[in-house]
Short mmCIF file of C-alpha atoms in Angstrom, two decimals:
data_model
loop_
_atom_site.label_atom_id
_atom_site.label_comp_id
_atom_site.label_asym_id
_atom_site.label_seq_id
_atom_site.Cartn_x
_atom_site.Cartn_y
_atom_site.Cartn_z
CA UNK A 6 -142.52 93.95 88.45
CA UNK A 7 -142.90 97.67 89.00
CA UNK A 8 -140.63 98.59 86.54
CA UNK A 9 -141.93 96.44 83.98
CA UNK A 10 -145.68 97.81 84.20
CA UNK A 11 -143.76 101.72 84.40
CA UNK A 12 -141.75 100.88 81.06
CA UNK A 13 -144.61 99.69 79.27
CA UNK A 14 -146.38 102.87 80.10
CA UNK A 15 -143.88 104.59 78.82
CA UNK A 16 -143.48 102.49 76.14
CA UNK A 17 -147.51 102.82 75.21
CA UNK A 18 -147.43 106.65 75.55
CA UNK A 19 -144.10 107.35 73.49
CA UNK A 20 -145.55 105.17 70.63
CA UNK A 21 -148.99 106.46 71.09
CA UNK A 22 -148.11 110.56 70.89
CA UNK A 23 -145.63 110.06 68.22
CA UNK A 24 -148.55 107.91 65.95
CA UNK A 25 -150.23 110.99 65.72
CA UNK A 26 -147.93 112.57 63.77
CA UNK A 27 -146.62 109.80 61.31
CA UNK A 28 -149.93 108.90 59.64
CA UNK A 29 -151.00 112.65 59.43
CA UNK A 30 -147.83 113.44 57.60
CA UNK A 31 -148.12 110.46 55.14
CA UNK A 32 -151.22 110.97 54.26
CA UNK A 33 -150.76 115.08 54.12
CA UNK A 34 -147.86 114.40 51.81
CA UNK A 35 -149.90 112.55 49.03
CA UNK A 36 -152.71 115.04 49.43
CA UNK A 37 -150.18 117.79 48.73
CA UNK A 38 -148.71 115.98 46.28
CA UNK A 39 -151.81 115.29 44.43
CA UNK A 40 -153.14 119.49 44.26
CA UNK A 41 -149.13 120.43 43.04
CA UNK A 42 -150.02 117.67 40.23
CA UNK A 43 -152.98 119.15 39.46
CA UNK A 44 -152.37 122.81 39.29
CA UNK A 45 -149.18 121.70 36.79
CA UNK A 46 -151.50 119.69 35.09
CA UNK A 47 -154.20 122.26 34.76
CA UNK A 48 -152.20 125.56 35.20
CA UNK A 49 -155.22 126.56 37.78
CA UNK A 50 -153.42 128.83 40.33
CA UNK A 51 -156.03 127.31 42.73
CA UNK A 52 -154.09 124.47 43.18
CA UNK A 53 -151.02 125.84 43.50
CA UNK A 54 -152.55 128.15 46.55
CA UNK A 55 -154.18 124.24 48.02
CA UNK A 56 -150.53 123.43 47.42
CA UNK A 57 -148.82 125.91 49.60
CA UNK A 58 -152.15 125.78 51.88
CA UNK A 59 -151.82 122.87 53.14
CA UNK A 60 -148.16 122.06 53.23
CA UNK A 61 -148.30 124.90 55.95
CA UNK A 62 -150.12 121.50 58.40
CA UNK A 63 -147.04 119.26 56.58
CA UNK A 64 -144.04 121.17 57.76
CA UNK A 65 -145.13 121.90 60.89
CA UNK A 66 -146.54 118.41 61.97
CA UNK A 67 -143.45 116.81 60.46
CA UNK A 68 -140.67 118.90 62.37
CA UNK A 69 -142.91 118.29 65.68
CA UNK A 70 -143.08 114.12 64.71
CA UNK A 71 -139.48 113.96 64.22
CA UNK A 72 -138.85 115.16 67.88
CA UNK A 73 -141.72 112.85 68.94
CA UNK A 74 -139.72 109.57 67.20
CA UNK A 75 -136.39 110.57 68.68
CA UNK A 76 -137.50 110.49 72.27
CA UNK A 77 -139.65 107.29 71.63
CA UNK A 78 -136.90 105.42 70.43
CA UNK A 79 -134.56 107.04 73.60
CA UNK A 80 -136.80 104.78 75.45
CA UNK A 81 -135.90 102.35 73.64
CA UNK A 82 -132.23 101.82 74.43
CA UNK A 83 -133.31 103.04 78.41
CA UNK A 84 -135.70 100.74 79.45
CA UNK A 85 -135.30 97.93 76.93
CA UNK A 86 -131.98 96.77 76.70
CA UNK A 87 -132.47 92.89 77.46
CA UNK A 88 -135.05 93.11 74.26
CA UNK A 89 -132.97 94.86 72.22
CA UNK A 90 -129.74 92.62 72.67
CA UNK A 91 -132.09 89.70 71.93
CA UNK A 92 -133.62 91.00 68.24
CA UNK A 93 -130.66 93.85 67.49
CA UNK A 94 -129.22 91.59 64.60
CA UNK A 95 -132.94 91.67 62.98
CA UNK A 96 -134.55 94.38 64.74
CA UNK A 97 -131.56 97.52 63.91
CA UNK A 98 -131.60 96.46 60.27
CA UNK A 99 -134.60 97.46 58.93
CA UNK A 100 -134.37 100.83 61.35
CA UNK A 101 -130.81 101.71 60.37
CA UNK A 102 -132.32 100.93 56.53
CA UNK A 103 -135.19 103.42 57.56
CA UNK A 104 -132.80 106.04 58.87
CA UNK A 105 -130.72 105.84 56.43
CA UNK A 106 -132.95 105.97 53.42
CA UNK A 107 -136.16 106.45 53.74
CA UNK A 108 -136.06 109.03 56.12
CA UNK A 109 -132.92 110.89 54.32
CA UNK A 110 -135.29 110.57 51.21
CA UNK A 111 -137.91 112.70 53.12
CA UNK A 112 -135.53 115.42 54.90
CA UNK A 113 -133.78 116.19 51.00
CA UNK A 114 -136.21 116.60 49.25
CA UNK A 115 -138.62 117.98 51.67
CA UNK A 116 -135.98 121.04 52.07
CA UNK A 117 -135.80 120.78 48.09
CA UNK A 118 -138.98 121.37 47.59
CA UNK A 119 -139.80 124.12 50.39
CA UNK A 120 -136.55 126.35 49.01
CA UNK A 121 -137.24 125.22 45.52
CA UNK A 122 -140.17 127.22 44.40
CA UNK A 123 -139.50 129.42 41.80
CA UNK A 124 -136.18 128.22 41.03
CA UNK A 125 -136.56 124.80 39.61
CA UNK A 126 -138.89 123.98 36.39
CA UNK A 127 -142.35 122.92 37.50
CA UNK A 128 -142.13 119.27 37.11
CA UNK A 129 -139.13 118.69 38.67
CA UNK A 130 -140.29 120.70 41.97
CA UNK A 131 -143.27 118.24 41.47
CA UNK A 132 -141.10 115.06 41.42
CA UNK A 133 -139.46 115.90 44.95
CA UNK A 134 -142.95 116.25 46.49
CA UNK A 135 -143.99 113.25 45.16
CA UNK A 136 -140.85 111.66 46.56
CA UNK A 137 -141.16 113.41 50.02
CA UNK A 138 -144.91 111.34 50.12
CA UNK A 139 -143.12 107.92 48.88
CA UNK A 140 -140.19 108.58 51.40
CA UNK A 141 -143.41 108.55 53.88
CA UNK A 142 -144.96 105.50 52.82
CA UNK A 143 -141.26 103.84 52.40
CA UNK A 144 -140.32 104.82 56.14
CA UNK A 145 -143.78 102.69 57.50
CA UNK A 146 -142.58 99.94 55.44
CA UNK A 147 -139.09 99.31 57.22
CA UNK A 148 -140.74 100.17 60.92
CA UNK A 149 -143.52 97.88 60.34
CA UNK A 150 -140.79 95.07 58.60
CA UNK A 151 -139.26 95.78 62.76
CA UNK A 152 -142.60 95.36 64.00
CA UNK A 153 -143.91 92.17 62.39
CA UNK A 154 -140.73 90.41 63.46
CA UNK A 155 -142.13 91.20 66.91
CA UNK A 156 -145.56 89.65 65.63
CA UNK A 157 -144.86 86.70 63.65
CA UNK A 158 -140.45 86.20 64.16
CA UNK A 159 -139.23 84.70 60.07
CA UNK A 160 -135.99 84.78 58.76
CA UNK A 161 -133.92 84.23 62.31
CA UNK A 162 -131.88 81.14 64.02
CA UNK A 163 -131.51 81.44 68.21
CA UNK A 164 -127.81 81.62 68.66
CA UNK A 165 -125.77 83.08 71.16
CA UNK A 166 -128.64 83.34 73.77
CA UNK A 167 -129.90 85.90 70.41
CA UNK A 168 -132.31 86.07 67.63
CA UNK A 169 -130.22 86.71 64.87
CA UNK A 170 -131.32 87.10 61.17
CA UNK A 171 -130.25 84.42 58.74
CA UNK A 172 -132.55 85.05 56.08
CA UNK A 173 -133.31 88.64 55.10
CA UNK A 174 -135.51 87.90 52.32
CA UNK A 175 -138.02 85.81 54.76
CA UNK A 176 -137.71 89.13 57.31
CA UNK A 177 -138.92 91.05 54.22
CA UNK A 178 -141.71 88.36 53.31
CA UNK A 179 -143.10 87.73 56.47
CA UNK A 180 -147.12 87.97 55.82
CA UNK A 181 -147.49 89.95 58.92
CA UNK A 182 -146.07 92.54 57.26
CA UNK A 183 -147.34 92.77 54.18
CA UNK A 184 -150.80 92.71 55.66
CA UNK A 185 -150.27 95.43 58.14
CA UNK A 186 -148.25 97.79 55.55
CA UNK A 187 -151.48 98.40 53.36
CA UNK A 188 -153.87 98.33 56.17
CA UNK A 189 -151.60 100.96 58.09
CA UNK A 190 -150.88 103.23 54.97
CA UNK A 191 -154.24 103.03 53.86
CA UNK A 192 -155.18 104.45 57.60
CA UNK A 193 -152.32 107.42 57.41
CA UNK A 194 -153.61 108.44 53.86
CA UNK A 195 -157.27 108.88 55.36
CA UNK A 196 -156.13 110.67 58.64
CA UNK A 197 -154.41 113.27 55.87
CA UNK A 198 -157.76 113.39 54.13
CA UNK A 199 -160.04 113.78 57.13
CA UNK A 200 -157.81 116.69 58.52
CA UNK A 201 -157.99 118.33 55.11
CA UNK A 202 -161.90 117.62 54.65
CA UNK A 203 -162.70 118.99 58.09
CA UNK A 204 -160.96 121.87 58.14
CA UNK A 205 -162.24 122.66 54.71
CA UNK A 206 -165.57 122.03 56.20
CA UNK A 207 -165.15 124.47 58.56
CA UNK A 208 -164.40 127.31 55.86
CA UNK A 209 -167.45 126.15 54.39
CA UNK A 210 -169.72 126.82 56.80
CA UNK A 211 -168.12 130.05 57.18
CA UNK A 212 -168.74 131.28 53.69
CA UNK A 213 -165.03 131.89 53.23
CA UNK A 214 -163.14 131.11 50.24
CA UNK A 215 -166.35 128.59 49.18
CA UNK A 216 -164.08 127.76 45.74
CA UNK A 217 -160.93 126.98 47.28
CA UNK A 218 -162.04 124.73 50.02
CA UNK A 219 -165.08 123.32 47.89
CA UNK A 220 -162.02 121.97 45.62
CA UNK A 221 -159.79 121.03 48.52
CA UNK A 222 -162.87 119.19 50.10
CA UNK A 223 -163.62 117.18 46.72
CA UNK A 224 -160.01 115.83 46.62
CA UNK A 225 -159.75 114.91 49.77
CA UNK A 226 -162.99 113.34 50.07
CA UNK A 227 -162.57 111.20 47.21
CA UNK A 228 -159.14 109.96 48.81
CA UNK A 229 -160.62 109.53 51.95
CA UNK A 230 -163.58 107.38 50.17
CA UNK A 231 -160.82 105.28 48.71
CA UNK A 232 -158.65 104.84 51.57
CA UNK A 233 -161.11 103.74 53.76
CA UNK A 234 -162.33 100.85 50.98
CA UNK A 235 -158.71 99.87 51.64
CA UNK A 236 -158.99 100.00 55.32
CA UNK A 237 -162.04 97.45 55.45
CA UNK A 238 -159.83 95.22 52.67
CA UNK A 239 -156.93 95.09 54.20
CA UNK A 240 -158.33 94.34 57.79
CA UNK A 241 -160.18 91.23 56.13
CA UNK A 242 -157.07 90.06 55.05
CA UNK A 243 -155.60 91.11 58.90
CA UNK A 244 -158.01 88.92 60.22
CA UNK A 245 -157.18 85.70 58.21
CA UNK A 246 -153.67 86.30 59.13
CA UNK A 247 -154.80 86.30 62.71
CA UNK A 248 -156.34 82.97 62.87
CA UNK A 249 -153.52 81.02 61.38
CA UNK A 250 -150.46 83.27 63.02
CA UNK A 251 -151.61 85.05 66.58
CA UNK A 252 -155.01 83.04 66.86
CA UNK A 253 -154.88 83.79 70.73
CA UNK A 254 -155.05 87.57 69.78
CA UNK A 255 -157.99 86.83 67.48
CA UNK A 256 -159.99 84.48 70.43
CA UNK A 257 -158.91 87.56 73.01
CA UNK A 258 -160.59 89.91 70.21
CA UNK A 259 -163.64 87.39 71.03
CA UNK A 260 -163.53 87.05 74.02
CA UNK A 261 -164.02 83.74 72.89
CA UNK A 262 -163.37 81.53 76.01
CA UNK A 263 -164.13 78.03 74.17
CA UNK A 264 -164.13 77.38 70.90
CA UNK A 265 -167.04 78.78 68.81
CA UNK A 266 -169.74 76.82 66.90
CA UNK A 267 -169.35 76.68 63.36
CA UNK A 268 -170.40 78.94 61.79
CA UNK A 269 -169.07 81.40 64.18
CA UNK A 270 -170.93 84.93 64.80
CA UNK A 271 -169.00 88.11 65.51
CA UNK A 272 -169.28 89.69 68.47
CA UNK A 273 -170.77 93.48 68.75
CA UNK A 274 -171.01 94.10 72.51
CA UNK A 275 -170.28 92.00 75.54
CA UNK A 276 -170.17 91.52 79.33
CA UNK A 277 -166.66 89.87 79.88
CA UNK A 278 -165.37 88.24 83.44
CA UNK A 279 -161.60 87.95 83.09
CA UNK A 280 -161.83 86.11 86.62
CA UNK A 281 -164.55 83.82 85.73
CA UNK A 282 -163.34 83.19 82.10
CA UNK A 283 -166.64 84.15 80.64
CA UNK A 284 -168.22 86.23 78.40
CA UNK A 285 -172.41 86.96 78.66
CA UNK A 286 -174.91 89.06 77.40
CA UNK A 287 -173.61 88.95 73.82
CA UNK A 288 -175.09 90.45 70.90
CA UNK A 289 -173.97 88.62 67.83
CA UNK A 290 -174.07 88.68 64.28
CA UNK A 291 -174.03 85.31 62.59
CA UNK A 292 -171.58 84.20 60.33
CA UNK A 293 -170.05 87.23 60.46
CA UNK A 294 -166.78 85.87 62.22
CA UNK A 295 -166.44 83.17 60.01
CA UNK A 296 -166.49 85.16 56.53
CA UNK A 297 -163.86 87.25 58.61
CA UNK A 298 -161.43 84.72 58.88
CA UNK A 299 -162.20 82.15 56.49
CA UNK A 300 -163.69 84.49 53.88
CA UNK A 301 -166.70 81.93 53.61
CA UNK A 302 -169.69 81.28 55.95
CA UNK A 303 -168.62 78.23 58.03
CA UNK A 304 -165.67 77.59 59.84
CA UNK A 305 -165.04 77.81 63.91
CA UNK A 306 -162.71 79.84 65.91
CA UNK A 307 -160.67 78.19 68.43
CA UNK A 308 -161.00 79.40 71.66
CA UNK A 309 -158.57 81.06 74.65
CA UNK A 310 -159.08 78.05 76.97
CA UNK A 311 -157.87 75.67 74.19
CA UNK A 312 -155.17 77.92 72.77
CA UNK A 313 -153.47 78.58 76.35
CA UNK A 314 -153.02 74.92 76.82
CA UNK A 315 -151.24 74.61 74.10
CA UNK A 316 -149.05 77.69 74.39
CA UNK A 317 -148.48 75.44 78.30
CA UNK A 318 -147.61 72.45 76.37
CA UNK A 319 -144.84 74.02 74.21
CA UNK A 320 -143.73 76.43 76.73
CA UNK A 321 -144.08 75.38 80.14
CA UNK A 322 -146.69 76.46 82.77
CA UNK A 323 -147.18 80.24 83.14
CA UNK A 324 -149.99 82.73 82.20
CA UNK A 325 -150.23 83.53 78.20
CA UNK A 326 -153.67 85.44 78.22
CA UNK A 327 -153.09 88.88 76.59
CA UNK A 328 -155.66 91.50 78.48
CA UNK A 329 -158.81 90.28 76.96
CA UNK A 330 -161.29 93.48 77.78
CA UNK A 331 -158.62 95.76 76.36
CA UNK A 332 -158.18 94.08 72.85
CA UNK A 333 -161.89 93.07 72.79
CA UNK A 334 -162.46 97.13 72.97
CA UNK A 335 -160.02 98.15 71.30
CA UNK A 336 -161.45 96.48 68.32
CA UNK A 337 -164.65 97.35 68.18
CA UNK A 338 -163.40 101.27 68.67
CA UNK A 339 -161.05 100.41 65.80
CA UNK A 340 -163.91 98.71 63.51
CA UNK A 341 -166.41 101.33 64.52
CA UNK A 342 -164.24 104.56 63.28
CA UNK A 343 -163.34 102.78 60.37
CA UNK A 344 -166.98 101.99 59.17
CA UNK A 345 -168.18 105.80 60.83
CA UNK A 346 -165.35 107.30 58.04
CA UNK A 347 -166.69 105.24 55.22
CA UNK A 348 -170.28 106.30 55.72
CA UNK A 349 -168.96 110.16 56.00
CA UNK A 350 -166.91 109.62 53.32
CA UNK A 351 -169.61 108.07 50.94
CA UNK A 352 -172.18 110.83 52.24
CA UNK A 353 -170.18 113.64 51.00
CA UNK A 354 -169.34 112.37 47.38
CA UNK A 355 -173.32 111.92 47.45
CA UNK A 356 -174.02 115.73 48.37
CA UNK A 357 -170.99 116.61 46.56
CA UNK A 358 -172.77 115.01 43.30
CA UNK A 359 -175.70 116.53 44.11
CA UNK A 360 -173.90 119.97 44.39
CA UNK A 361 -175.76 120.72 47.95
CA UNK A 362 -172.85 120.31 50.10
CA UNK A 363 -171.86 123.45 51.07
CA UNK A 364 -175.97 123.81 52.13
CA UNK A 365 -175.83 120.99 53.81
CA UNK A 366 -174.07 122.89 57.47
CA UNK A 367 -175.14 119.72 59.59
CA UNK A 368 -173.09 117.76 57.84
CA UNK A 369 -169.83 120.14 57.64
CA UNK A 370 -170.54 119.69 61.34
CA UNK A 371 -170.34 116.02 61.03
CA UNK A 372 -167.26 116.46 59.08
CA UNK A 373 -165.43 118.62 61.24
CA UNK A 374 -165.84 116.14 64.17
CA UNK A 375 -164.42 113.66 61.42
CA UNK A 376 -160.67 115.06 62.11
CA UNK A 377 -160.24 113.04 65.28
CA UNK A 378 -162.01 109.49 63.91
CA UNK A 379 -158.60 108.30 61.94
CA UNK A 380 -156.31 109.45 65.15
CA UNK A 381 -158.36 107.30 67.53
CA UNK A 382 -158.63 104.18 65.20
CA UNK A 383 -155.01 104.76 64.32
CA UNK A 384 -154.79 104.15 68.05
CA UNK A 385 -156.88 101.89 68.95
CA UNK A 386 -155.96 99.72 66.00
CA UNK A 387 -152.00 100.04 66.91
CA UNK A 388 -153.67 99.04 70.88
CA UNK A 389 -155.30 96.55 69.82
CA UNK A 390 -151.98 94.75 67.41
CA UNK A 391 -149.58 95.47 70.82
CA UNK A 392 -151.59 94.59 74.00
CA UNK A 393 -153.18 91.41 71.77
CA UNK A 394 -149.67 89.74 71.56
CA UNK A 395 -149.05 90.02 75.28
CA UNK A 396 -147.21 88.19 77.47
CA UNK A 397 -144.69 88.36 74.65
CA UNK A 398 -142.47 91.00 73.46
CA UNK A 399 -141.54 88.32 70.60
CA UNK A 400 -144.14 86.50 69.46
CA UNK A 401 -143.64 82.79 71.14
CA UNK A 402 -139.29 83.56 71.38
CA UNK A 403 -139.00 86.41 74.58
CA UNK A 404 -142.10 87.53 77.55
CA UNK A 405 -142.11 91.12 77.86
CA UNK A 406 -141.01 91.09 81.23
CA UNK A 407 -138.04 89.39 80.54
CA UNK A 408 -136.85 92.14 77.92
CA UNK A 409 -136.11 95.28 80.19
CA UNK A 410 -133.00 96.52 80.78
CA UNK A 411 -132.03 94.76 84.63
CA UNK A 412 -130.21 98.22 85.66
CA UNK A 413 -133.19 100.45 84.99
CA UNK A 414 -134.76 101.29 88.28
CA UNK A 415 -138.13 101.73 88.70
CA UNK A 416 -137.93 105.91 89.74
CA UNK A 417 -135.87 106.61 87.20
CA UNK A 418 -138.27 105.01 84.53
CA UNK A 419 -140.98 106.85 86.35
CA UNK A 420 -138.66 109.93 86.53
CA UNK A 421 -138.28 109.74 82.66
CA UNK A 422 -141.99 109.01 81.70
CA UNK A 423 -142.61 111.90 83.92
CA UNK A 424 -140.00 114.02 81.47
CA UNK A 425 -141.08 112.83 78.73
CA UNK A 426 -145.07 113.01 79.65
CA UNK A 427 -144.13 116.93 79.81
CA UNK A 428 -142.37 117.59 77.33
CA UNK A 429 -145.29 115.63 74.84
CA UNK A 430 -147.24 117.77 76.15
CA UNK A 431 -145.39 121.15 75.44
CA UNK A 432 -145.01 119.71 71.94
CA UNK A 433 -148.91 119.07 71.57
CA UNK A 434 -149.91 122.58 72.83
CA UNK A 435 -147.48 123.96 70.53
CA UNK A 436 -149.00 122.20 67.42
CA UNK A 437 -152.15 122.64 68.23
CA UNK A 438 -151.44 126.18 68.93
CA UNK A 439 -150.10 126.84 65.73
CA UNK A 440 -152.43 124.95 63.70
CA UNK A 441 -155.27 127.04 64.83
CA UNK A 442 -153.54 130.20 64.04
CA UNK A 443 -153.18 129.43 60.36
CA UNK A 444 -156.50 127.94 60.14
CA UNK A 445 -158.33 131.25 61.38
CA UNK A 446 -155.59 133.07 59.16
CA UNK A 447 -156.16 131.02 56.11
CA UNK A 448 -155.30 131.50 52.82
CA UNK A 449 -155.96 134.68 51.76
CA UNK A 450 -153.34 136.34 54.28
CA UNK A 451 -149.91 135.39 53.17
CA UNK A 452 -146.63 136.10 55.68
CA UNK A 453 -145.21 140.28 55.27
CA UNK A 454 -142.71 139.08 52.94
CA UNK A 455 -141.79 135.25 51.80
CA UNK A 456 -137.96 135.00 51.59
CA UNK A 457 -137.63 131.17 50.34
CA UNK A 458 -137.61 131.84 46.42
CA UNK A 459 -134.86 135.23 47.51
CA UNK A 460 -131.09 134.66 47.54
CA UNK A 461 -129.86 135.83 50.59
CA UNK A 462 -126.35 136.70 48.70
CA UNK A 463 -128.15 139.11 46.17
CA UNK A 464 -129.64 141.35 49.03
CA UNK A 465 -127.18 141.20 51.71
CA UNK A 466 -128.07 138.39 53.57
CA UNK A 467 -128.22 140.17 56.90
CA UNK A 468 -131.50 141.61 56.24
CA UNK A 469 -132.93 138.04 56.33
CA UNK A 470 -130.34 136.63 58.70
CA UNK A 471 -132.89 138.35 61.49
CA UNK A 472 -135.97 136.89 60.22
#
């Protein structure tokens, strides 16, 4: 069992660094996308400056998240081969469609666009940044479409000791998905806005630039406002999923060890004993659960006690508890950065309105603490959806433990993580490194000499050749 517990670590800390990068750069990309439309709307130089700006963050978080998802899926095909034989009918399709598209969508016309200034007419340089950001939102849908098969299995037939897909337009329909599409993009859009709005709120408060950040601050406020009215949407309609689909994840969310009274409160804080199977000192807020799942202010929740027995029934004895204190957490973290960004989010459209924002230094403060809320939400969130569906790998069809690969021994798994673990880490110091340079540079300084609107051919080449 050692190996299992080592390639789930790995597993958990592959996904988890490379989720940093994928919902900054979706939501970067639309921000971007949004100033370029403006400044050829309004012929503002401003925006073209925002433009350039921030796709400075875009490139360089994108180039570091694309070595981030090759060595998470690596892991894949190491330590996960008796999974990926079982779902690599259903599972491959929607990657290779991913690859193949979506992500070949984002590479052309993100090197279109970065060696296109100056050379193409304004609104067709605009089109390819607009469809670098929909090549972004188009990649989460076909990972997610891999995903939900993992959550809620449509569209298969079990043949050939294999999962293999027999309906491709119930794969693309399954309500998993199209619940945790929205909810997800809607997160990556206000990660990009939070990065943008604190480090704009950091110029702010020192007096640099006040015009160009002021502006860069309003748009991405106002998408950050929106986005997170589309987080608290879309996790309602996450939670009705729940009860019908996974409703052991939702009772583990609970902690609910018997079913609830009706109506059912929601849980804020509680003592839980995993051992014991119960859950004291609760503090509660009535009805609450109830409109979350039903959308109305009655209705119980079944509870894990209940549920398990009927997983036994259909399944045969074994355990089928998912780690209750970790989703139960994981939640509330979740629930509690979402609501924290909405409140920051409606503040500064209020001081904004009231033009007293950039007075208003406790609350740039505020702001530039903001950055991090989306990342750990993002991960919490992504926590909560993976640990909640344990012990299976697929939903009700394969137990996680019984989809490693057999030949995969325990130190070389930890050997890997170990390799991996390190070289994550490089990676992170390196962005990090590099975003705080061209923060404290900023604007105003622009590189010695900026060769990507210059033909190579027409001065010699060699001269840039070195650069």
């Amino acid at each position: 069992m050692e190996e299992v517990l080592l390639a789930r670590i790995q597993f958990a800390s592959t996904t988890l660094f490379h989720f940093i990068f994928v919902p900054l750069s979706i939501g970067l990309a639309l921000i971007i996308a949004i100033m370029q439309t403006m400044y050829v709307v309004k012929k503002d130089e401003i925006y073209l400056k925002m433009t350039k700006f921030w796709s400075v963050f875009f490139l360089i978080n994108f180039a570091i998240g694309v070595v981030t998802g090759i060595i998470q899926e690596f892991q894949f095909g190491m330590n996960w081969s008796a999974y990926s034989r079982f779902v690599g009918d259903i599972f491959g399709a929607p990657l290779a469609v991913e690859a193949l598209l979506a992500f070949f969508l984002e590479s052309t016309f993100i090197g279109i666009w970065i060696f296109g200034w100056n050379k193409l007419p304004k609104k067709l340089h605009l089109a390819c940044i607009w469809l670098v950001s929909i090549g972004t939102v188009m990649s989460a849908f076909w990972i997610l479409a891999a995903n939900s098969f993992m959550q809620n299995p449509t569209g298969y037939v079990l043949q050939n000791g294999r999962a293999e897909m027999n309906d491709v337009v119930a794969v693309l329909t399954n309500e998993k998905l199209w619940v945790a599409f929205p909810h997800t993009i809607f997160g990556s859009f206000a990660t990009g806005a939070f990065f943008v709005v604190g480090v704009s709120a950091w110029y702010l408060i020192k007096k640099r630039k006040v015009d160009f950040f002021k502006k860069s601050l309003t748009i991405s406020l106002v998408v950050g406002m929106l986005s997170g009215l589309g987080i608290a949407f879309t996790g309602h309609a996450q939670a009705q999923y729940l009860m019908h689909a996974q409703p052991m994840k939702m009772a583990a969310a609970e902690a609910l060890w018997e079913d609830s009274g009706d109506p059912a409160a929601w849980t804020l804080f509680a003592k839980i004993d995993v051992e014991n199977r119960e859950t004291t000192k609760r503090i509660d807020i009535p009805y609450m659960l109830s409109y979350l799942t039903y959308s109305e202010f009655k209705g119980k929740v079944s509870g894990m006690n209940a549920l398990e027995q009927q997983m036994i029934d259909k399944h045969g004895e074994g355990e089928y508890l998912p780690p209750v204190k970790t989703t139960f957490w994981s939640f509330r973290i979740m629930v509690v950065t979402g609501g924290t960004l909405l409140g920051l989010g409606a503040m500064g459209l209020f001081l904004l309105f009231r033009k007293k924002i950039v007075e208003s230094v406790w609350f740039l403060r505020l702001l530039i603490v903001g950055i991090f809320l989306p990342f750990i939400g993002n991960s919490f969130g992504w926590i909560m959806s993976e640990m909640g569906r344990q012990p299976w790998v697929v939903n009700g069809l394969m137990k996680t433990a019984d989809g490693i690969s057999p030949n995969v021994s325990a130190g070389q798994i930890l050997f890997s993580l170990i390799s991996f673990s390190t070289i994550y880490t490089i990676l992170g110091i390196i962005m990090v490194v590099l975003f705080v340079k061209f923060i404290q540079r900023g604007p105003e300084e622009q590189p010695e000499e900026d060769v990507s609107a210059t033909d190579p051919f027409e001065t010699g080449g060699a001269g840039h050749a070195i650069k």
